[in-house]
Short mmCIF file of C-alpha atoms and ligand atoms in Angstrom, two decimals:
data_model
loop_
_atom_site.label_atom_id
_atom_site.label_comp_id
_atom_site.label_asym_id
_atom_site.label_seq_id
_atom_site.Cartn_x
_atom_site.Cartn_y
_atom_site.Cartn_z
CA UNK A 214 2.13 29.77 92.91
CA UNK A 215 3.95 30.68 89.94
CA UNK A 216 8.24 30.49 90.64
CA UNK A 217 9.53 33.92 90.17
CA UNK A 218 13.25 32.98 90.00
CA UNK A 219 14.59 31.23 86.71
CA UNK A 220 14.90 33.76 84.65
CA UNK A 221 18.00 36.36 84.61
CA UNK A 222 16.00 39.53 85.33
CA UNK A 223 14.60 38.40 88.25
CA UNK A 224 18.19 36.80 89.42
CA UNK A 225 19.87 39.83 88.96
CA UNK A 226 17.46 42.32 90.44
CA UNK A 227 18.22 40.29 93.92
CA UNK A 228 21.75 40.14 93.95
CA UNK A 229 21.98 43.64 93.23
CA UNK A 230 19.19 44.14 95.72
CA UNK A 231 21.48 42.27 98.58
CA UNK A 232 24.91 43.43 96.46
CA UNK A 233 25.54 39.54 96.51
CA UNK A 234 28.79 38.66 95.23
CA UNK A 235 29.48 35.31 94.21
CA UNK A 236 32.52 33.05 95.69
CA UNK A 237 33.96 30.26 93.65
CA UNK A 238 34.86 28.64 96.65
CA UNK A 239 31.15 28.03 97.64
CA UNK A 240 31.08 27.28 93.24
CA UNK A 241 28.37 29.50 93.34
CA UNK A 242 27.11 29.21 89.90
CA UNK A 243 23.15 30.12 89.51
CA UNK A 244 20.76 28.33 87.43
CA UNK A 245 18.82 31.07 85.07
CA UNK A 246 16.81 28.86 82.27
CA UNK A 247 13.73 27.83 82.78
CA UNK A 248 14.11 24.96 80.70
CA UNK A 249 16.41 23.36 82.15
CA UNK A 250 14.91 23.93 85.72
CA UNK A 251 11.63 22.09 84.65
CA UNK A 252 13.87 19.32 83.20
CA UNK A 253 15.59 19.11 86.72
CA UNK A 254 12.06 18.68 88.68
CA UNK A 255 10.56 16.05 86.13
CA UNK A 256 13.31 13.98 85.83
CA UNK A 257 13.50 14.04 90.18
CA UNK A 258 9.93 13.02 89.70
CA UNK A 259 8.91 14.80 92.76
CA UNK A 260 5.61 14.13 94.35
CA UNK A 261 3.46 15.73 96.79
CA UNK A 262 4.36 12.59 99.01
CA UNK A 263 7.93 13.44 98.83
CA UNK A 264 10.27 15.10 101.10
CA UNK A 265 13.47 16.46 98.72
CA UNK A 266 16.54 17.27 100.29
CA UNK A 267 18.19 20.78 98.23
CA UNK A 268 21.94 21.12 98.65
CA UNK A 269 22.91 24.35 97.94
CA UNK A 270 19.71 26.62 97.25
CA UNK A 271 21.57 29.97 96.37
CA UNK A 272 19.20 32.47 95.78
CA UNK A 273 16.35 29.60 96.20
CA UNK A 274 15.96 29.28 92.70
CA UNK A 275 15.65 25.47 92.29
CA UNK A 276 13.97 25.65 95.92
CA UNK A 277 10.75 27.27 94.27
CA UNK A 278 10.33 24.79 91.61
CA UNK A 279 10.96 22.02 94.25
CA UNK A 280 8.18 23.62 96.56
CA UNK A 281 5.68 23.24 93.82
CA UNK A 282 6.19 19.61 93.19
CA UNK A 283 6.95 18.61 96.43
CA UNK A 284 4.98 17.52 100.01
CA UNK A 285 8.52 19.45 101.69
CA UNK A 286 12.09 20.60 100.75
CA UNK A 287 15.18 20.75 103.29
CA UNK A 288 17.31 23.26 102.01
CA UNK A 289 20.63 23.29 103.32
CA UNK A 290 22.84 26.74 102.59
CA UNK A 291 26.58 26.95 103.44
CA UNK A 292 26.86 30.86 102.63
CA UNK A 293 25.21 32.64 105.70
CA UNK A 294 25.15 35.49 103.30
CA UNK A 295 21.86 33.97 101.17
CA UNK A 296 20.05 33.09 104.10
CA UNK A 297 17.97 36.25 104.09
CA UNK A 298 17.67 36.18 100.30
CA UNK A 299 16.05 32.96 100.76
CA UNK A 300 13.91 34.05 103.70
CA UNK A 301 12.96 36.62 101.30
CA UNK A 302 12.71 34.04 97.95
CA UNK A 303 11.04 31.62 99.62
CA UNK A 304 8.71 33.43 102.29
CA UNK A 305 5.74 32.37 100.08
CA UNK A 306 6.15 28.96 100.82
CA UNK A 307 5.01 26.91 104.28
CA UNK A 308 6.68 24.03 102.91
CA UNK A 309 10.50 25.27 102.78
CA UNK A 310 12.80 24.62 105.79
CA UNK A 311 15.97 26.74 105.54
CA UNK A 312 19.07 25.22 106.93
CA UNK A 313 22.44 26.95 107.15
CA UNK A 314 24.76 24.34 107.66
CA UNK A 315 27.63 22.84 105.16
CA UNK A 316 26.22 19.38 103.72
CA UNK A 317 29.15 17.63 104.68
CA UNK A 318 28.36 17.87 108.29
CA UNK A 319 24.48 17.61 108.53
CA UNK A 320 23.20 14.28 109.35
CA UNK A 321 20.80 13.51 107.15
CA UNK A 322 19.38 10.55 108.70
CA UNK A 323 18.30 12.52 111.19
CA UNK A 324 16.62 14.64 109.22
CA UNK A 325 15.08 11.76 107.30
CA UNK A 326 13.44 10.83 110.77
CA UNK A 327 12.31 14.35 111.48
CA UNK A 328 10.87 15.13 108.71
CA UNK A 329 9.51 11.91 106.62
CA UNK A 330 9.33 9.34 109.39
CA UNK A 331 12.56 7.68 108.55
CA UNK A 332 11.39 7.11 105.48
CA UNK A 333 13.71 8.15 102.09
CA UNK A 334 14.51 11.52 101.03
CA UNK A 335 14.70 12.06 97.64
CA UNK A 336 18.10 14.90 96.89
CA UNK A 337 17.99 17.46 94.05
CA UNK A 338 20.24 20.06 93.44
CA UNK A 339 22.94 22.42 91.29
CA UNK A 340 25.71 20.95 92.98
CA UNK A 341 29.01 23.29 93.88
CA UNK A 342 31.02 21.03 91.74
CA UNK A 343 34.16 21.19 94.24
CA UNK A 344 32.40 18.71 96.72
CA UNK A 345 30.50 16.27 93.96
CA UNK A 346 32.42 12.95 94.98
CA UNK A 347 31.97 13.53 98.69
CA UNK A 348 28.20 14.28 98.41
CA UNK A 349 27.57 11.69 95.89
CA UNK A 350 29.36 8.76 97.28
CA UNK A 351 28.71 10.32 100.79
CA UNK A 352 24.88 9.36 100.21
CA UNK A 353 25.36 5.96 98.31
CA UNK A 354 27.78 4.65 100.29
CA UNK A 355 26.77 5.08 103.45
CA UNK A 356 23.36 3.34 103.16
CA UNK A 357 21.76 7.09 103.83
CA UNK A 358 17.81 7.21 103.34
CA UNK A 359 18.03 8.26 100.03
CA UNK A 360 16.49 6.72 97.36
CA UNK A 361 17.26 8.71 94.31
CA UNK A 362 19.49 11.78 93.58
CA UNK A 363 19.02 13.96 90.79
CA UNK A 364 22.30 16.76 90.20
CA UNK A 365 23.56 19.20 88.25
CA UNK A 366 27.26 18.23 87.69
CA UNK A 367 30.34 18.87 85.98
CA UNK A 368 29.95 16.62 82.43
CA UNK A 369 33.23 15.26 82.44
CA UNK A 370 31.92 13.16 85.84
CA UNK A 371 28.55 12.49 84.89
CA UNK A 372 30.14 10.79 82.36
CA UNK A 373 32.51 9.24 84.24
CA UNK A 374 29.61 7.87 86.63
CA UNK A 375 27.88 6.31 83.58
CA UNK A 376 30.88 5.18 81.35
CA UNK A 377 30.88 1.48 80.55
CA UNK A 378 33.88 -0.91 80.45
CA UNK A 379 36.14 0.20 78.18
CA UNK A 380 36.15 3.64 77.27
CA UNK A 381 38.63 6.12 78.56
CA UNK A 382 35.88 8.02 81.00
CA UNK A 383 35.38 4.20 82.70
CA UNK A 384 37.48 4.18 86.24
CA UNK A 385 37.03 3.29 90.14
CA UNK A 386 34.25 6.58 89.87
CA UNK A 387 31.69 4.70 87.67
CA UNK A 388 32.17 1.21 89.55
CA UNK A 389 31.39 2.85 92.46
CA UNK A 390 28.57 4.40 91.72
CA UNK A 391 26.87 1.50 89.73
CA UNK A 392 27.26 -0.68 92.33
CA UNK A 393 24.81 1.24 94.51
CA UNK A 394 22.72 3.06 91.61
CA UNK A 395 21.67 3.23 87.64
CA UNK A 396 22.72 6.48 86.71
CA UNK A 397 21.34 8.06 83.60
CA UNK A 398 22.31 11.15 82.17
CA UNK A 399 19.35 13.43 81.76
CA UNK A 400 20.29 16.71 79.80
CA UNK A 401 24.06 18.47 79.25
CA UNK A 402 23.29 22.24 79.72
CA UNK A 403 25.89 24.62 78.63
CA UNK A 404 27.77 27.49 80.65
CA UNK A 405 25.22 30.16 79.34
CA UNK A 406 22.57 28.84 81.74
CA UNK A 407 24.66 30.28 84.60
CA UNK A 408 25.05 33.22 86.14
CA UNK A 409 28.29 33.55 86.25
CA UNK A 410 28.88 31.83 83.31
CA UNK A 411 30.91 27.88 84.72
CA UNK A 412 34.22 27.44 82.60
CA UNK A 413 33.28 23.53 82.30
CA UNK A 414 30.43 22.23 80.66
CA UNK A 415 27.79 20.87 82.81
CA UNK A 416 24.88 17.58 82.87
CA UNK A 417 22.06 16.87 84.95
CA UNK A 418 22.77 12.98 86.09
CA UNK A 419 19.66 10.94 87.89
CA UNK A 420 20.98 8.09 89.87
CA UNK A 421 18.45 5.64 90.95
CA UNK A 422 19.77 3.77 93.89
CA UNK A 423 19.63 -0.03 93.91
CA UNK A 424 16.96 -2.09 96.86
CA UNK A 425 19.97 -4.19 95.93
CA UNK A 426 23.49 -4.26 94.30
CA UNK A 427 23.56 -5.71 90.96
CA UNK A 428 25.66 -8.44 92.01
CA UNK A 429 26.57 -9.76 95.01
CA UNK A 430 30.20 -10.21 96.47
CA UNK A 431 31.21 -11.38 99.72
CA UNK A 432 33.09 -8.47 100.74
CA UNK A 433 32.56 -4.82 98.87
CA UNK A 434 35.54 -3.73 100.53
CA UNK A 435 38.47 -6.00 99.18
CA UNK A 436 36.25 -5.53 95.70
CA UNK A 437 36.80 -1.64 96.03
CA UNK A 438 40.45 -1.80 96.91
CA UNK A 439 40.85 -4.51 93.86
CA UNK A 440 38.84 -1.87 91.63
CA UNK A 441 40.97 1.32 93.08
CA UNK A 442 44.11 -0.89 92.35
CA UNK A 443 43.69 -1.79 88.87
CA UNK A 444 43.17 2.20 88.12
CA UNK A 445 45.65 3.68 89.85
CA UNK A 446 47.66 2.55 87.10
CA UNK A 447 45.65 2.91 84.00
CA UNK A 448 48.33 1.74 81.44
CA UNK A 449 49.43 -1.36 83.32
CA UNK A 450 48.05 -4.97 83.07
CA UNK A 451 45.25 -5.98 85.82
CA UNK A 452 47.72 -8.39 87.31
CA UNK A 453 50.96 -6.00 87.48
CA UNK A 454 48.52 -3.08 88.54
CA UNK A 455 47.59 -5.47 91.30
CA UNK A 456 51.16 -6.82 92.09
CA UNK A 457 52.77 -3.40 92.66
CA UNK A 458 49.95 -1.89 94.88
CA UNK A 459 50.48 -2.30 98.75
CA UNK A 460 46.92 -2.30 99.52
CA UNK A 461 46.42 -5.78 97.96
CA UNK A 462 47.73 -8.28 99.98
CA UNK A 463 47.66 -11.55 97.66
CA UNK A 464 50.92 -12.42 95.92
CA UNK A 465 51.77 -12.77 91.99
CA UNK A 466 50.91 -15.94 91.76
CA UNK A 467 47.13 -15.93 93.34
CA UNK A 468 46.47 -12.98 91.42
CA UNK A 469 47.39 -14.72 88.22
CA UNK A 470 45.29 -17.72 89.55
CA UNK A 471 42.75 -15.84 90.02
CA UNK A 472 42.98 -13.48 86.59
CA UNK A 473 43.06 -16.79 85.15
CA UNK A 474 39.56 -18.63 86.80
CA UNK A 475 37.74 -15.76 85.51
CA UNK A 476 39.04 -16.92 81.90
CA UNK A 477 40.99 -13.52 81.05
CA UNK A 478 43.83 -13.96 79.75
CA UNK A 479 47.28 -12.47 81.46
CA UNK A 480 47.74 -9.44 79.88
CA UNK A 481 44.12 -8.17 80.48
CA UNK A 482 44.08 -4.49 81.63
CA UNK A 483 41.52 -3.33 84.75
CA UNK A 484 39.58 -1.18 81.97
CA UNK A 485 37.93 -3.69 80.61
CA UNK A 486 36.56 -5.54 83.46
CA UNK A 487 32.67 -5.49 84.20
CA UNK A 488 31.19 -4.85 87.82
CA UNK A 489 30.27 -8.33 87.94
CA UNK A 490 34.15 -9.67 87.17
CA UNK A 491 35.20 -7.33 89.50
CA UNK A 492 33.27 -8.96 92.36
CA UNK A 493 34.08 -12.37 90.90
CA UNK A 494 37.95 -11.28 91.44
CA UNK A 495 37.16 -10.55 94.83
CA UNK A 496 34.86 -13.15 95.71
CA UNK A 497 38.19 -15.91 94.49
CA UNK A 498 40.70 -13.73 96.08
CA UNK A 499 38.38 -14.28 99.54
CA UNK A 500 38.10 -17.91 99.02
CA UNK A 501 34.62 -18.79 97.87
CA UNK A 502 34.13 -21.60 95.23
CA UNK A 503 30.86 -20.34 94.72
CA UNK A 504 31.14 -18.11 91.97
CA UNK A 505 29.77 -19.57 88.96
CA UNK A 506 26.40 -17.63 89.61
CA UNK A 507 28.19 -13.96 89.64
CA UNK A 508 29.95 -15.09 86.48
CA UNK A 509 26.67 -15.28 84.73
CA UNK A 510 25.28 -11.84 85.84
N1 SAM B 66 20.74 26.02 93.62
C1 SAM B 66 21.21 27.31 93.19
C2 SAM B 66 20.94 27.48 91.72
O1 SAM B 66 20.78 26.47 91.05
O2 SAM B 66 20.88 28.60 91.24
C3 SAM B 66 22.68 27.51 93.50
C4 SAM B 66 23.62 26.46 92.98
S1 SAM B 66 25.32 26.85 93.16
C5 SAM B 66 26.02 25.86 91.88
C6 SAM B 66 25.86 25.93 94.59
C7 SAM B 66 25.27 26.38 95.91
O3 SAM B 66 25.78 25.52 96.95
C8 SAM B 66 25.66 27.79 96.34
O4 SAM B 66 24.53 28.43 96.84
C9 SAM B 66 26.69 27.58 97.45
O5 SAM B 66 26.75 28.63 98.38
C10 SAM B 66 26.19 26.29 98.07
N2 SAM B 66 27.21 25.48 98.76
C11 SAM B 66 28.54 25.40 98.50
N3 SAM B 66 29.15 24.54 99.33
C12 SAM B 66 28.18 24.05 100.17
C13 SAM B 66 28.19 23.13 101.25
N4 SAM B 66 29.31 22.52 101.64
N5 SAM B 66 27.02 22.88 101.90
C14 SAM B 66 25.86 23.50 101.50
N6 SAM B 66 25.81 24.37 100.48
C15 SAM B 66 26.94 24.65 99.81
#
């Protein structure tokens, strides 16, 4: 079956039909190219074999494309309002389940088990850019069944998510991410793709989680708060960034040590630190000798 959605006509004709009115609290911000909806589903690289998780259908625009490609899409609706748009979108397809629930609350490792044995869900969708961080770290961090994510978000933090060491978009954002994923930005589509039109510009980001972190540390946790730390205060040097944060509990001198057996010198900012020295911080601050290997990677 041929998606009807995509294209403006068709968009508007239904939210005139159900005198919709958007809410930019729900960032309800429909897709209407074509173009860029194919580039969504290819770079997803949705099988029949796979079960694709949709946050935020809207009008069930996205959802269509995704029913085509895929063996099933979960499509999970805050606005109780598009629910019987989307019965109405989508009643052409036996391989749609409609949920109205806010994504923040469903438990999608449940629905992993319900509907793909456990196995893991791949997640596509136009994002409502006010909960992007939640979602996105939501399903990295918390070792969901979910093995790659493919969104529509803000540019500004899809470039943040794939900035290197560095550059003024690097910060605690794109550690976190690439220490559970390879993120790769896929297309930037401008505001004229919407309907209404977004004031920011936007990019489709893929992030392809990791089997297993790109390098190992004893304990993520201290390596977070280290990482959160040094970029709380951008403009400071790694080790006073460090010293003045009450979440680090090491004193001036074993954070100079340590600053020091990585072979940077004192006045190093937290910028320019990899992933890997990162965890190599961490892994000296905890007290393992054993870190010539993670200095390598
Ligand atoms: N996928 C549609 C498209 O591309 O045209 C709509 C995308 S629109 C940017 C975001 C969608 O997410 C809206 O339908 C909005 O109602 C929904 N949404 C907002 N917050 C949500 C939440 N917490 N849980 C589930 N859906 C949400």
């Amino acid at each position: 079956m041929e998606p009807t959605f995509g294209n403006p006509k068709n968009t508007i004709e239904i939210i005139q039909k159900y005198e919709f009115n958007f809410l930019k609290r729900f960032g309800q911000n429909f897709l209407i190219d074509t173009h860029v909806l194919d580039k969504i589903i290819r770079a997803a690289n949705v099988t029949k074999d796979d079960v694709v998780l949709e946050i935020g259908p809207g009008i069930g625009t996205m959802t269509q494309y995704l029913a085509e490609a895929a063996g099933l899409v979960i499509a999970v609706e805050i606005d109780d309002r598009l629910i019987p748009i989307l019965r109405e979108t989508l009643k052409g397809y036996d391989n749609v389940v409609i949920i109205h629930d806010d994504i923040l609350k469903v438990n999608i490792r449940e629905l992993a088990e319900r509907y793909h044995g456990g196995r893991p869900l791949k997640v596509a969708a136009n994002l409502p850019y006010y909960i992007t961080t939640p979602v996105i770290m939501g399903l990295l961090e918390k070792e969901m069944p979910v093995d790659n994510i493919t969104v529509m978000i803000q540019k500004e933090v899809a470039e943040r998510m794939q900035a290197e060491p560095g550059g003024k978009d690097y910060g605690a954002l794109s550690l976190a991410v690439q220490y559970y994923a390879e993120p790769y930005i896929v297309a930037n589509v401008p505001p004229n793709c919407f309907i209404p039109r977004p004031k920011v510009g936007s990019a489709v980001i893929r992030l392809t989680r990791y089997q297993e972190p790109p390098v190992s540390v004893r304990n993520p946790e201290l390596m977070f708060r280290l990482i959160r730390a040094s970029f709380q205060q951008r403009r400071k040097t790694l080790q006073n960034g460090l010293n003045n944060c009450a979440d680090i509990p090491f004193s001036r001198e074993e954070i100079a040590a340590a600053i020091e057996r990585i072979g940077l010198p004192p006045t190093v900012r937290g910028e320019t630190l990899t992933l890997a020295q990162f965890a190599c911080l961490a892994d000296i601050l905890t007290g393992t000798e054993d870190i010539e290997d993670s200095l390598k990677k």
